[in-house]
Short mmCIF file of C-alpha atoms in Angstrom, two decimals:
data_model
loop_
_atom_site.label_atom_id
_atom_site.label_comp_id
_atom_site.label_asym_id
_atom_site.label_seq_id
_atom_site.Cartn_x
_atom_site.Cartn_y
_atom_site.Cartn_z
CA MET A 91 0.10 0.06 -0.02
CA ALA A 92 1.03 3.36 -1.07
CA PHE A 93 2.80 5.33 1.99
CA VAL A 94 0.45 8.89 1.99
CA LYS A 95 1.17 11.79 3.58
CA SER A 96 -1.40 13.54 6.15
CA ASN A 97 0.04 17.17 4.69
CA ASP A 98 -0.62 15.65 1.22
CA LEU A 99 -4.34 15.04 2.06
CA GLN A 100 -5.40 17.76 3.99
CA ALA A 101 -3.46 20.12 1.23
CA PHE A 102 -5.66 17.78 -1.61
CA LEU A 103 -8.93 18.74 0.86
CA VAL A 104 -8.35 22.67 0.46
CA VAL A 105 -7.53 22.23 -2.97
CA ALA A 106 -10.91 20.04 -3.83
CA GLN A 107 -12.95 23.16 -1.52
CA GLU A 108 -11.38 25.99 -3.17
CA GLN A 109 -11.33 24.13 -6.46
CA SER A 110 -7.81 26.52 -7.48
CA PHE A 111 -4.76 25.81 -6.92
CA THR A 112 -4.00 29.87 -6.60
CA LYS A 113 -6.79 30.11 -3.62
CA ALA A 114 -5.58 26.96 -2.27
CA ALA A 115 -2.19 28.13 -2.00
CA ALA A 116 -2.92 31.10 -0.24
CA ARG A 117 -4.92 29.32 2.29
CA LEU A 118 -1.75 26.75 3.00
CA GLY A 119 1.10 29.62 2.63
CA VAL A 120 2.64 27.79 -0.39
CA THR A 121 3.13 28.53 -4.07
CA PRO A 122 0.56 27.07 -6.65
CA SER A 123 3.14 25.22 -8.65
CA ALA A 124 4.59 23.46 -5.46
CA LEU A 125 1.19 22.65 -4.16
CA SER A 126 0.07 21.45 -8.12
CA HIS A 127 3.91 19.09 -7.73
CA SER A 128 2.45 18.00 -4.50
CA MET A 129 -0.98 16.92 -5.85
CA ARG A 130 0.64 15.14 -8.82
CA LEU A 131 2.75 12.76 -6.36
CA LEU A 132 -0.26 12.07 -4.43
CA GLU A 133 -1.98 10.68 -7.62
CA GLU A 134 1.10 8.86 -8.47
CA ARG A 135 1.25 7.54 -5.28
CA LEU A 136 -2.23 6.21 -4.87
CA GLY A 137 -2.13 5.20 -8.41
CA ILE A 138 -5.79 7.40 -9.80
CA ARG A 139 -6.27 10.86 -10.98
CA LEU A 140 -8.16 12.63 -7.90
CA LEU A 141 -8.04 16.22 -9.91
CA ALA A 142 -9.26 17.05 -13.20
CA ARG A 143 -7.56 19.94 -14.70
CA THR A 144 -8.37 22.73 -16.92
CA THR A 145 -6.73 26.14 -18.31
CA ARG A 146 -9.48 27.64 -15.30
CA ASN A 147 -9.76 25.99 -12.67
CA VAL A 148 -9.37 22.08 -11.03
CA SER A 149 -12.26 20.02 -9.44
CA PRO A 150 -12.37 16.69 -7.39
CA THR A 151 -12.82 13.68 -10.25
CA GLN A 152 -15.20 11.15 -9.20
CA ALA A 153 -12.16 9.35 -7.12
CA GLY A 154 -11.07 12.75 -5.77
CA GLU A 155 -14.98 13.23 -4.68
CA ARG A 156 -15.11 9.94 -2.72
CA LEU A 157 -11.90 10.97 -0.91
CA MET A 158 -12.75 14.24 0.10
CA HIS A 159 -16.23 12.87 1.57
CA SER A 160 -14.13 9.80 3.32
CA ILE A 161 -11.54 11.87 4.85
CA GLY A 162 -13.13 15.14 5.34
CA PRO A 163 -14.99 14.55 8.45
CA HIS A 164 -12.20 12.87 10.20
CA PHE A 165 -9.84 16.35 9.78
CA ALA A 166 -12.42 18.41 10.53
CA ALA A 167 -12.67 16.10 13.81
CA ILE A 168 -9.06 16.52 14.43
CA GLY A 169 -9.69 19.84 14.09
CA ALA A 170 -12.55 20.16 16.98
CA SER A 171 -10.38 18.08 19.13
CA ILE A 172 -7.66 20.48 18.91
CA GLU A 173 -9.35 23.87 19.26
CA ALA A 174 -11.24 22.08 22.36
CA LEU A 175 -8.11 22.03 24.44
CA GLY A 176 -8.16 25.64 24.15
CA GLU A 177 -10.56 24.85 27.57
CA LEU A 178 -7.45 24.27 29.07
CA ARG A 179 -6.89 27.72 29.16
CA ASP A 180 -7.79 30.69 30.91
CA THR A 181 -9.04 32.63 28.23
CA PRO A 182 -10.90 31.48 25.37
CA THR A 183 -8.34 31.60 21.69
CA GLY A 184 -8.23 30.87 18.38
CA THR A 185 -9.64 31.99 15.10
CA LEU A 186 -13.34 32.51 13.86
CA ARG A 187 -14.47 32.48 10.15
CA ILE A 188 -17.89 34.47 9.61
CA SER A 189 -20.02 34.52 6.60
CA CYS A 190 -22.02 37.60 6.35
CA THR A 191 -22.96 40.91 4.77
CA ASP A 192 -22.21 44.24 5.24
CA ASP A 193 -25.01 45.55 6.33
CA SER A 194 -25.44 42.91 8.86
CA ILE A 195 -22.18 44.01 10.05
CA GLU A 196 -23.35 47.46 10.39
CA MET A 197 -26.25 46.37 12.66
CA ILE A 198 -25.43 43.41 14.37
CA ILE A 199 -21.39 42.79 14.66
CA ARG A 200 -20.03 46.84 14.52
CA PRO A 201 -22.20 47.76 17.83
CA ARG A 202 -21.10 44.94 20.00
CA LEU A 203 -17.24 44.44 18.22
CA ALA A 204 -15.18 46.63 20.65
CA GLY A 205 -16.78 45.29 24.01
CA PHE A 206 -16.07 41.67 22.49
CA LEU A 207 -12.39 42.22 21.43
CA ALA A 208 -11.94 43.47 24.53
CA ALA A 209 -13.32 40.56 26.75
CA TYR A 210 -11.57 38.25 24.57
CA PRO A 211 -8.13 39.43 23.38
CA ASP A 212 -7.03 36.16 22.39
CA ILE A 213 -9.54 35.92 19.90
CA THR A 214 -9.40 36.97 16.02
CA LEU A 215 -12.68 37.15 14.05
CA GLU A 216 -12.56 36.77 10.43
CA PHE A 217 -15.65 38.30 8.32
CA TYR A 218 -16.17 37.51 4.94
CA VAL A 219 -18.80 39.52 2.93
CA ASP A 220 -20.95 37.90 0.65
CA TYR A 221 -24.49 37.91 -0.42
CA GLY A 222 -24.89 34.67 -2.19
CA PHE A 223 -25.70 31.97 0.86
CA THR A 224 -22.55 30.46 1.12
CA ASN A 225 -22.53 27.03 2.38
CA VAL A 226 -20.93 27.23 5.62
CA VAL A 227 -20.40 23.63 6.42
CA GLU A 228 -18.23 23.34 2.22
CA GLN A 229 -16.31 26.64 3.05
CA ARG A 230 -14.95 26.01 6.21
CA PHE A 231 -16.81 28.95 7.88
CA ASP A 232 -17.77 28.45 11.98
CA ALA A 233 -20.78 30.69 11.31
CA GLY A 234 -22.70 32.57 9.37
CA ILE A 235 -25.66 35.62 9.79
CA ARG A 236 -28.23 35.87 7.83
CA LEU A 237 -31.94 36.80 8.47
CA GLY A 238 -34.40 34.53 9.68
CA GLU A 239 -36.44 33.58 6.82
CA ALA A 240 -33.48 32.62 4.84
CA LEU A 241 -32.23 30.16 7.12
CA SER A 242 -31.74 26.35 6.13
CA LYS A 243 -33.37 24.24 8.34
CA ASP A 244 -30.33 21.83 8.98
CA MET A 245 -28.71 24.64 10.66
CA ILE A 246 -28.72 25.57 14.01
CA ALA A 247 -29.70 29.59 14.80
CA VAL A 248 -29.53 31.88 17.19
CA ARG A 249 -31.58 35.14 17.06
CA VAL A 250 -28.89 38.60 17.21
CA GLY A 251 -31.25 40.76 16.17
CA PRO A 252 -34.41 42.47 16.24
CA ASP A 253 -36.73 42.63 13.76
CA TRP A 254 -36.55 44.91 11.19
CA ARG A 255 -37.75 46.06 7.86
CA LEU A 256 -36.62 47.43 4.11
CA VAL A 257 -37.59 50.90 3.58
CA VAL A 258 -38.16 53.03 0.28
CA VAL A 259 -35.28 56.18 0.21
CA ALA A 260 -34.01 58.83 -1.96
CA SER A 261 -32.61 62.56 -1.49
CA PRO A 262 -34.39 65.29 -1.34
CA ALA A 263 -32.43 66.19 -4.43
CA TYR A 264 -33.46 63.59 -6.06
CA PHE A 265 -37.62 64.47 -4.70
CA ASP A 266 -36.92 68.11 -6.29
CA ALA A 267 -36.82 66.92 -9.68
CA HIS A 268 -39.09 63.71 -9.32
CA PRO A 269 -42.66 63.05 -8.07
CA LYS A 270 -42.86 60.81 -5.18
CA PRO A 271 -43.88 57.89 -5.39
CA LYS A 272 -47.40 57.09 -3.83
CA LYS A 273 -47.93 53.33 -4.21
CA PRO A 274 -45.11 50.88 -5.17
CA ALA A 275 -46.17 49.85 -8.96
CA ASP A 276 -45.36 53.98 -8.79
CA ILE A 277 -41.16 53.01 -8.95
CA THR A 278 -41.37 51.55 -12.33
CA ARG A 279 -40.73 55.25 -13.34
CA HIS A 280 -38.63 56.30 -11.18
CA ARG A 281 -34.38 55.49 -11.59
CA CYS A 282 -34.08 52.83 -9.31
CA ILE A 283 -30.77 51.55 -7.49
CA ASN A 284 -31.01 47.78 -7.33
CA ILE A 285 -28.64 45.20 -5.87
CA ARG A 286 -28.00 41.99 -7.00
CA HIS A 287 -26.57 39.01 -4.62
CA ARG A 288 -24.75 36.84 -6.80
CA PRO A 289 -23.29 37.69 -10.20
CA ASN A 290 -25.49 34.90 -11.42
CA GLY A 291 -28.48 35.70 -9.86
CA SER A 292 -31.66 37.96 -10.48
CA ILE A 293 -31.65 41.61 -9.60
CA TYR A 294 -34.07 41.86 -6.38
CA ALA A 295 -37.22 42.70 -6.35
CA TRP A 296 -38.68 45.18 -3.91
CA GLU A 297 -40.69 43.62 -1.41
CA PHE A 298 -43.97 45.20 -0.04
CA GLU A 299 -47.23 43.99 1.88
CA ASP A 300 -50.77 45.05 1.62
CA LYS A 301 -53.30 44.12 4.02
CA GLY A 302 -51.42 40.73 4.70
CA LYS A 303 -50.08 40.26 0.98
CA GLU A 304 -47.12 40.12 0.44
CA PHE A 305 -46.20 41.21 -3.54
CA SER A 306 -42.94 42.65 -5.38
CA VAL A 307 -42.13 45.10 -7.72
CA ARG A 308 -39.29 45.10 -10.25
CA GLY A 309 -37.65 49.02 -10.69
CA GLU A 310 -35.41 49.71 -13.47
CA GLY A 311 -32.28 51.86 -13.37
CA PRO A 312 -29.09 52.82 -14.23
CA LEU A 313 -27.17 51.19 -11.20
CA VAL A 314 -26.81 47.78 -9.50
CA PHE A 315 -24.08 46.52 -6.80
CA ASN A 316 -23.46 43.70 -4.61
CA SER A 317 -23.51 45.60 -1.34
CA MET A 318 -26.05 47.53 0.57
CA THR A 319 -23.57 50.25 1.88
CA ASN A 320 -22.84 51.50 -2.16
CA VAL A 321 -26.54 51.36 -2.70
CA ILE A 322 -27.13 53.96 0.61
CA ASN A 323 -24.32 56.41 -0.56
CA ALA A 324 -26.21 56.42 -4.10
CA ALA A 325 -29.29 57.48 -3.14
CA LEU A 326 -27.33 59.87 -0.97
CA ASP A 327 -25.72 61.14 -3.53
CA GLY A 328 -29.23 61.74 -5.59
CA LEU A 329 -28.90 58.84 -8.26
CA GLY A 330 -32.27 57.33 -7.39
CA LEU A 331 -34.55 55.65 -5.17
CA ALA A 332 -33.16 52.56 -3.01
CA TYR A 333 -34.93 49.99 -0.96
CA VAL A 334 -32.40 49.32 2.29
CA PRO A 335 -32.37 48.60 5.64
CA GLU A 336 -34.12 51.13 8.09
CA PRO A 337 -31.90 50.80 10.78
CA LEU A 338 -29.02 51.54 8.67
CA VAL A 339 -30.42 55.31 6.89
CA THR A 340 -32.26 56.11 10.72
CA GLU A 341 -30.11 59.13 10.53
CA HIS A 342 -30.21 60.12 7.37
CA LEU A 343 -33.41 60.19 7.97
CA ALA A 344 -33.56 62.15 11.03
CA ALA A 345 -30.39 64.57 9.98
CA GLY A 346 -32.90 65.69 6.55
CA ARG A 347 -30.35 63.86 4.07
CA LEU A 348 -32.73 61.12 2.90
CA VAL A 349 -36.76 61.13 3.09
CA ALA A 350 -38.46 57.98 2.99
CA VAL A 351 -41.54 56.99 1.14
CA LEU A 352 -44.59 54.16 0.57
CA ASP A 353 -44.04 53.66 4.34
CA LYS A 354 -47.66 51.58 4.92
CA TRP A 355 -46.01 49.15 2.49
CA CYS A 356 -42.90 48.68 4.13
CA VAL A 357 -43.46 45.89 7.06
CA PRO A 358 -40.75 44.05 9.57
CA PHE A 359 -39.63 40.59 9.24
CA ALA A 360 -37.17 38.02 10.84
CA GLY A 361 -34.30 39.96 11.70
CA TYR A 362 -30.57 38.03 12.04
CA HIS A 363 -29.59 35.43 12.72
CA LEU A 364 -26.59 33.62 14.28
CA TYR A 365 -26.68 29.81 12.06
CA TYR A 366 -23.74 26.72 12.35
CA PRO A 367 -23.98 23.18 11.68
CA ASN A 368 -24.68 21.05 15.00
CA ARG A 369 -21.51 20.65 16.31
CA ARG A 370 -20.54 18.22 19.05
CA GLN A 371 -17.65 20.10 20.65
CA PRO A 372 -17.71 23.76 19.80
CA SER A 373 -14.61 25.41 20.64
CA PRO A 374 -14.44 27.60 24.03
CA ALA A 375 -13.84 30.70 21.86
CA PHE A 376 -17.21 30.21 19.60
CA SER A 377 -19.01 29.64 22.18
CA ALA A 378 -17.99 32.93 23.59
CA LEU A 379 -19.00 34.55 20.48
CA VAL A 380 -22.76 32.98 20.58
CA ALA A 381 -23.16 33.97 24.13
CA TRP A 382 -22.36 37.16 23.36
CA LEU A 383 -24.12 38.04 20.36
CA ARG A 384 -27.36 36.39 22.26
CA GLN A 385 -27.19 38.48 25.47
CA ARG A 386 -27.51 41.53 23.26
CA THR A 387 -30.46 40.66 20.97
#
């Protein structure tokens, strides 16, 4: 039987997950060429092709998929056991990787961040902004933050914020040049600043409710972002109507920099939740983060 180093198997897992030698090499701290060479040697030792390579990407073959699903849980268990050793320390330590959106950072994380870092100086928090509903298990995140209505049923979900709503806003300068919409259908006659959550996804339709009945309206406009921060900035610059989280524009509304319209059609929905896979042994660092967020909902 061929002798295979555990480091090579772990490297294979990273390549299979990233489907890119460049990204995998960055995670592992090696060069892409060295990593590619290591994978070829691994395939030679095993006598089977594990990775299908093209000029643009790399993906596991059928054998590679089988190996990945076979050994992946074992490496995950080893990692969890090592993290659990932190319980022997006086202070939780380690790095936590969180998938989230920029608006959830502003509304949920940023107001609490200084206090958490002061209480747990040995914990490093790594936030990855993504509107694409990342699979936290496949992408090796510790957790994600999403709205309650967007959560998978197989995840543990912890509420970390109150209900809130999206509101239609524009600057006073924009409304000086355009009449205010009186009903949701009127936004089709306005310049709308839109958001597309995923590169291959559709532009988000603005959702409203009338007498308990939900409906959506799709407005057109010259600007599409994948970041709510940029949508708000464009509205402040007078470039059109925007549909944005109310907590992020409260100060702008109070100061008169933005004006809200269609208020009665904008209703609250389930707020943000921290979601994560079922763990037998959550690390002390992760347990500390969950507890910190829960006590401030």
